Coordinates of C-alpha atoms in Angstrom, one line a residue:
M1 CA 0.1 -0.4 0.3
L2 CA 0.8 3.2 -1.1
I3 CA 0.3 5.3 2.1
D4 CA 1.8 9.2 3.1
T5 CA 1.3 10.7 6.7
Y6 CA -1.8 12.2 6.2
D7 CA -3.8 8.4 5.4
R8 CA -4.2 9.1 2.0
V9 CA -3.9 5.9 -0.2
A10 CA -2.1 6.3 -4.1
T11 CA -4.5 3.9 -6.2
D12 CA -4.3 6.4 -9.0
L13 CA -1.2 6.0 -10.2
R14 CA -0.2 8.0 -14.1
V15 CA 2.6 7.0 -15.7
S16 CA 4.1 9.0 -18.8
L17 CA 5.8 7.2 -21.8
T18 CA 7.4 10.0 -23.7
D19 CA 8.9 13.9 -22.8
K20 CA 8.2 14.2 -26.5
C21 CA 5.0 15.8 -28.2
N22 CA 4.1 16.9 -32.0
L23 CA 2.2 20.4 -30.3
R24 CA 3.7 23.0 -29.3
C25 CA 0.9 24.6 -27.0
T26 CA 2.0 28.0 -25.3
Y27 CA 1.2 26.7 -21.5
C28 CA 3.6 23.3 -21.6
M29 CA 6.3 24.3 -24.2
P30 CA 7.9 26.8 -26.1
E31 CA 8.1 27.2 -29.8
E32 CA 11.5 25.9 -29.9
G33 CA 14.7 24.7 -27.9
L34 CA 13.4 22.1 -25.0
Q35 CA 16.4 19.4 -24.9
W36 CA 14.6 15.9 -25.0
L37 CA 15.3 13.2 -23.1
G38 CA 18.1 10.8 -24.2
K39 CA 17.3 7.2 -25.3
S40 CA 19.2 5.2 -22.5
E41 CA 17.5 8.1 -20.2
L42 CA 13.8 6.4 -21.0
L43 CA 12.4 3.4 -19.2
S44 CA 12.1 0.9 -22.0
D45 CA 9.0 -0.8 -22.5
D46 CA 10.0 -3.7 -20.2
E47 CA 10.5 -1.3 -17.4
I48 CA 7.5 0.3 -18.2
V49 CA 5.6 -2.8 -17.7
R50 CA 7.9 -4.1 -14.6
L51 CA 7.3 -1.0 -12.5
I52 CA 3.3 -1.4 -13.4
R53 CA 3.3 -4.8 -12.5
I54 CA 5.3 -3.8 -9.1
A55 CA 2.5 -1.5 -8.4
V56 CA -0.7 -3.1 -9.3
T57 CA 0.4 -6.4 -7.6
S58 CA 2.2 -5.1 -4.4
L59 CA 1.5 -1.6 -3.6
G60 CA -2.2 -1.6 -4.0
I61 CA -2.6 0.6 -8.1
T62 CA -5.5 0.1 -9.6
E63 CA -6.0 2.4 -11.9
V64 CA -3.3 3.5 -14.5
R65 CA -3.5 7.0 -16.8
F66 CA -0.3 7.3 -19.3
T67 CA 0.4 10.1 -20.8
G68 CA 3.6 12.0 -22.3
G69 CA 4.8 14.5 -23.5
E70 CA 2.6 12.6 -26.1
P71 CA 1.9 8.8 -25.4
L72 CA 1.0 8.1 -28.7
L73 CA 4.4 9.2 -30.0
R74 CA 5.9 5.7 -27.9
P75 CA 6.1 3.0 -30.3
G76 CA 5.8 0.2 -27.7
L77 CA 2.3 1.4 -26.5
V78 CA -0.4 -0.9 -27.7
S79 CA 1.8 -3.7 -26.8
I80 CA 2.4 -2.2 -22.9
V81 CA -1.3 -1.6 -22.9
E82 CA -2.2 -5.0 -24.0
Q83 CA 0.7 -6.0 -21.0
C84 CA -0.7 -4.2 -18.4
A85 CA -4.1 -5.4 -19.2
A86 CA -2.7 -8.8 -18.6
L87 CA -1.8 -8.5 -14.7
T88 CA -3.5 -10.1 -12.0
P89 CA -5.8 -8.2 -10.8
R90 CA -6.2 -6.3 -14.1
P91 CA -5.8 -2.1 -13.4
R92 CA -8.6 0.5 -14.9
M93 CA -6.2 2.1 -17.9
S94 CA -7.0 5.2 -20.0
L95 CA -5.0 7.4 -22.1
T96 CA -4.3 11.0 -22.1
T97 CA -3.2 12.7 -26.1
N98 CA -3.7 15.6 -27.7
G99 CA -6.0 13.1 -30.0
I100 CA -4.0 13.4 -33.2
G101 CA -2.5 10.2 -33.5
L102 CA -6.1 8.6 -32.6
K103 CA -7.6 8.1 -35.8
R104 CA -4.9 5.6 -36.9
T105 CA -4.3 3.5 -33.1
A106 CA -7.5 4.0 -31.6
A107 CA -9.3 0.4 -32.2
A108 CA -5.4 -1.2 -32.0
L109 CA -5.4 0.5 -28.2
K110 CA -9.5 -0.8 -27.6
A111 CA -8.0 -4.4 -28.5
A112 CA -5.0 -4.5 -26.3
G113 CA -7.4 -3.6 -22.9
L114 CA -7.8 0.2 -23.4
D115 CA -10.9 1.9 -21.2
R116 CA -11.4 5.4 -22.0
V117 CA -9.0 8.4 -23.0
N118 CA -8.8 12.2 -22.4
V119 CA -8.5 14.4 -25.5
S120 CA -7.5 17.9 -24.6
L121 CA -8.8 19.9 -27.0
D122 CA -9.3 23.8 -25.9
T123 CA -10.6 25.8 -29.1
L124 CA -13.4 24.9 -31.8
R125 CA -11.5 27.2 -33.8
P126 CA -9.2 26.4 -36.1
D127 CA -7.0 29.2 -36.4
V128 CA -6.9 29.6 -32.6
F129 CA -6.4 26.3 -32.2
K130 CA -2.8 27.1 -34.4
T131 CA -1.9 29.9 -32.4
L132 CA -2.2 28.0 -29.0
T133 CA -0.4 25.2 -30.5
R134 CA 1.3 26.3 -33.5
R135 CA 0.3 24.0 -35.2
D136 CA -2.1 23.3 -38.1
R137 CA -3.9 19.7 -36.6
H138 CA -6.9 21.1 -35.5
K139 CA -9.2 18.7 -37.6
D140 CA -7.0 16.0 -36.4
V141 CA -7.9 16.0 -33.5
L142 CA -11.8 16.2 -34.6
E143 CA -11.4 12.9 -36.2
G144 CA -9.3 11.7 -33.1
L145 CA -12.1 12.3 -31.2
E146 CA -14.7 10.9 -33.5
A147 CA -12.0 7.4 -33.7
A148 CA -12.4 7.3 -30.0
R149 CA -15.6 6.9 -29.2
E150 CA -16.1 5.0 -32.3
A151 CA -14.2 2.3 -31.3
G152 CA -15.5 2.4 -27.5
L153 CA -13.0 4.6 -25.3
T154 CA -15.5 5.9 -23.4
P155 CA -16.6 8.5 -21.1
V156 CA -14.4 10.1 -24.3
K157 CA -13.8 13.1 -21.9
V158 CA -11.9 16.8 -23.3
N159 CA -10.0 19.0 -21.5
S160 CA -9.3 22.4 -21.9
V161 CA -7.8 25.3 -20.8
L162 CA -9.3 28.4 -21.2
M163 CA -6.6 31.2 -21.7
P164 CA -7.3 35.1 -21.8
G165 CA -7.4 36.7 -25.0
L166 CA -7.4 33.7 -27.0
N167 CA -10.2 31.0 -26.2
D168 CA -11.6 32.8 -22.7
D169 CA -14.9 33.2 -24.2
E170 CA -15.7 30.0 -25.5
A171 CA -17.0 28.1 -22.7
P172 CA -20.0 27.6 -23.6
E173 CA -19.6 26.4 -27.3
L174 CA -17.0 24.3 -25.9
L175 CA -20.1 22.4 -23.8
A176 CA -22.6 22.5 -26.2
W177 CA -20.9 21.0 -28.5
A178 CA -19.3 18.1 -26.2
V179 CA -23.3 17.8 -25.2
A180 CA -24.0 17.4 -29.0
N181 CA -21.0 14.7 -29.4
D182 CA -21.4 13.0 -26.0
Y183 CA -18.2 14.0 -25.2
E184 CA -17.5 14.6 -21.3
L185 CA -15.5 18.4 -21.3
R186 CA -13.4 19.0 -18.5
F187 CA -12.0 22.9 -17.9
I188 CA -8.4 22.6 -16.0
E189 CA -7.5 25.8 -15.0
Q190 CA -3.8 26.7 -16.4
M191 CA -1.0 26.0 -13.9
P192 CA 2.5 27.1 -13.3
L193 CA 4.1 24.2 -14.8
D194 CA 4.7 25.7 -18.8
A195 CA 8.4 25.6 -18.8
Q196 CA 9.5 29.1 -20.3
H197 CA 7.7 29.8 -16.4
G198 CA 5.5 32.3 -17.6
W199 CA 2.7 31.5 -15.8
K200 CA 1.3 34.7 -13.4
R201 CA -1.7 34.1 -11.0
D202 CA -2.9 37.8 -12.1
G203 CA -5.7 37.5 -15.3
M204 CA -5.9 33.7 -15.1
I205 CA -9.3 32.0 -16.5
T206 CA -10.6 30.4 -13.2
A207 CA -12.7 27.9 -12.2
G208 CA -15.0 31.2 -10.6
D209 CA -15.3 32.9 -14.5
I210 CA -15.7 29.6 -16.2
L211 CA -18.8 28.9 -14.4
A212 CA -20.3 31.9 -15.0
S213 CA -19.4 31.8 -18.7
L214 CA -21.3 28.9 -18.8
R215 CA -23.9 29.6 -16.6
T216 CA -24.6 32.7 -19.1
R217 CA -26.8 29.2 -21.2
F218 CA -26.8 26.4 -19.4
T219 CA -28.5 25.8 -15.8
L220 CA -25.7 23.7 -13.4
T221 CA -26.1 21.5 -11.0
P222 CA -23.9 20.3 -9.0
E223 CA -22.9 16.8 -8.0
D224 CA -22.2 16.1 -4.0
D225 CA -19.1 15.5 -2.5
E226 CA -19.9 11.8 -2.0
A227 CA -20.4 11.8 -5.8
R228 CA -16.9 13.1 -6.5
G229 CA -14.3 11.1 -4.1
S230 CA -11.0 11.3 -5.2
A231 CA -11.8 13.1 -9.1
P232 CA -9.7 16.2 -9.4
A233 CA -12.5 17.1 -11.2
E234 CA -15.4 18.9 -10.0
R235 CA -18.6 18.0 -11.7
W236 CA -22.2 19.9 -12.8
T237 CA -25.0 17.5 -14.3
V238 CA -25.8 20.4 -17.5
D239 CA -29.6 21.6 -17.8
G240 CA -30.9 18.2 -15.8
G241 CA -28.6 15.4 -17.1
P242 CA -27.7 13.3 -18.0
H243 CA -24.6 15.1 -19.6
R244 CA -22.0 16.6 -17.3
V245 CA -19.3 19.2 -17.0
G246 CA -16.4 19.5 -14.9
V247 CA -13.5 21.7 -13.9
I248 CA -10.0 21.0 -12.0
A249 CA -9.6 23.8 -10.0
S250 CA -6.3 23.1 -9.2
V251 CA -4.5 26.5 -8.3
T252 CA -8.2 28.4 -6.6
R253 CA -9.9 25.2 -5.0
P254 CA -7.2 22.7 -4.9
F255 CA -7.9 18.9 -4.0
C256 CA -5.5 17.4 -2.6
R257 CA -6.6 16.3 0.8
A258 CA -8.1 13.9 -1.2
C259 CA -5.2 13.2 -3.1
D260 CA -4.6 9.2 -4.3
R261 CA -2.1 9.9 -7.0
T262 CA 1.5 8.7 -7.8
R263 CA 3.5 9.3 -10.3
L264 CA 5.6 8.0 -12.7
T265 CA 8.7 9.6 -15.4
A266 CA 9.5 8.7 -18.5
D267 CA 13.1 8.8 -17.1
G268 CA 12.3 6.2 -13.9
Q269 CA 11.8 8.9 -11.6
I270 CA 8.4 8.4 -8.7
R271 CA 6.5 11.7 -8.2
T272 CA 4.3 12.6 -5.1
C273 CA 3.0 15.9 -7.2
L274 CA 2.4 17.4 -9.8
F275 CA 4.0 20.6 -8.5
A276 CA 6.7 18.4 -6.1
R277 CA 10.4 19.4 -7.1
E278 CA 11.5 16.2 -5.1
E279 CA 11.5 12.8 -7.3
T280 CA 13.1 9.1 -6.0
D281 CA 15.1 7.6 -8.7
L282 CA 13.1 4.2 -9.6
R283 CA 15.7 3.5 -12.8
S284 CA 18.9 2.9 -10.9
A285 CA 17.6 0.5 -8.9
L286 CA 15.7 -1.8 -11.8
R287 CA 19.3 -1.4 -13.8
S288 CA 21.3 -2.4 -11.2
D289 CA 19.0 -6.0 -10.7
A290 CA 17.3 -4.7 -7.2
P291 CA 14.8 -7.2 -6.3
D292 CA 10.8 -6.0 -6.6
A293 CA 10.6 -5.7 -2.8
E294 CA 13.7 -3.1 -2.9
I295 CA 11.5 -1.2 -6.0
A296 CA 8.3 -1.6 -3.9
R297 CA 10.0 -0.2 -0.4
L298 CA 11.7 3.0 -2.3
W299 CA 8.6 3.5 -3.6
K300 CA 6.5 3.3 -0.3
V301 CA 9.3 5.1 1.1
A302 CA 8.5 8.0 -1.1
M303 CA 4.6 8.5 -0.9
W304 CA 5.7 8.1 2.8
G305 CA 7.2 11.2 2.4
K306 CA 4.6 13.3 0.7
K307 CA 3.8 16.4 1.5
A308 CA 0.1 17.9 2.7
G309 CA -0.7 20.2 -0.1
S310 CA 1.1 21.7 -3.3
G311 CA 2.4 25.4 -2.1
L312 CA 0.4 26.9 -4.3
D313 CA -1.1 29.2 -2.4
D314 CA 2.7 29.3 -0.2
P315 CA 4.2 33.1 -1.4
S316 CA 7.8 31.1 -1.6
F317 CA 6.1 28.5 -3.7
L318 CA 8.5 27.7 -6.6
Q319 CA 7.7 26.0 -10.0
P320 CA 8.6 22.6 -11.0
D321 CA 12.2 22.4 -12.5
R322 CA 11.1 20.1 -14.9
P323 CA 7.6 21.5 -17.1
M324 CA 4.9 19.2 -18.0
S325 CA 6.1 17.4 -20.4
A326 CA 8.2 15.8 -18.5
I327 CA 6.6 14.8 -16.0
G328 CA 2.9 13.7 -17.8
G329 CA 0.0 16.0 -16.8

């Protein structure tokens, strides 16, 4: 069991498969100049599967989310999913992706055992998409979403970040589109995880801003806390249901007290929080032929030291040295 000193138990493992991405979203990455991890630094497919096996069979992990960078860029992704689906007990498995490669891979991922996907899409306007991502791939993302739904990777969740002066007026349109296409929309407050460290609290689009905008067009009924559990998103039913919308307010409404996550980076480091500045190295243990029991022990020690919260409200807060693309969203 992965328990910390605040009696939180981690059952949800986020696994970054690569630090590379085929978009350059302004709130995540600079246009050029990021130093990618070398091949020898990345965990191999077998190393990833071994760590997931240890987490599932020895440490109580029940959910695995594959992230990046962009996880669809990992050549061995389908095989990794297939091997993890064969574990006993079988974890629930999902994928967070920009959607560009889903048209090509959705059916194979479903056949391998993937349960569902989260797709990032911040705008319905192709020109705004190009400005936000620095790439002209809007159509590919929409086609990827359709392919995921048709393959049965449901519920298909769409993650959207609103940025001042770019897409901050799109919340109602995004929700109407999600309802019409049977996607579950989740807005995410912009977090201080950009590579260029340009994030500023002042001027960011908050959960309060998003909800006020949505309520100009929709009636939102909040779900109770019991239904939310440890999920990061607060959720509301839309116009009486059945569709729902969520808001992940990591900055203004942190949910650290209910956090049940542990994170594995693409280069084999354990992180207890997205905003942590410390990591625990499991890659070295793997490559020095440490037994499973020793790797599990290192993982438990790392999680025991998890802090009470992200520290975002502390005036001395410092962004992590590594951006989201390197540590997994």
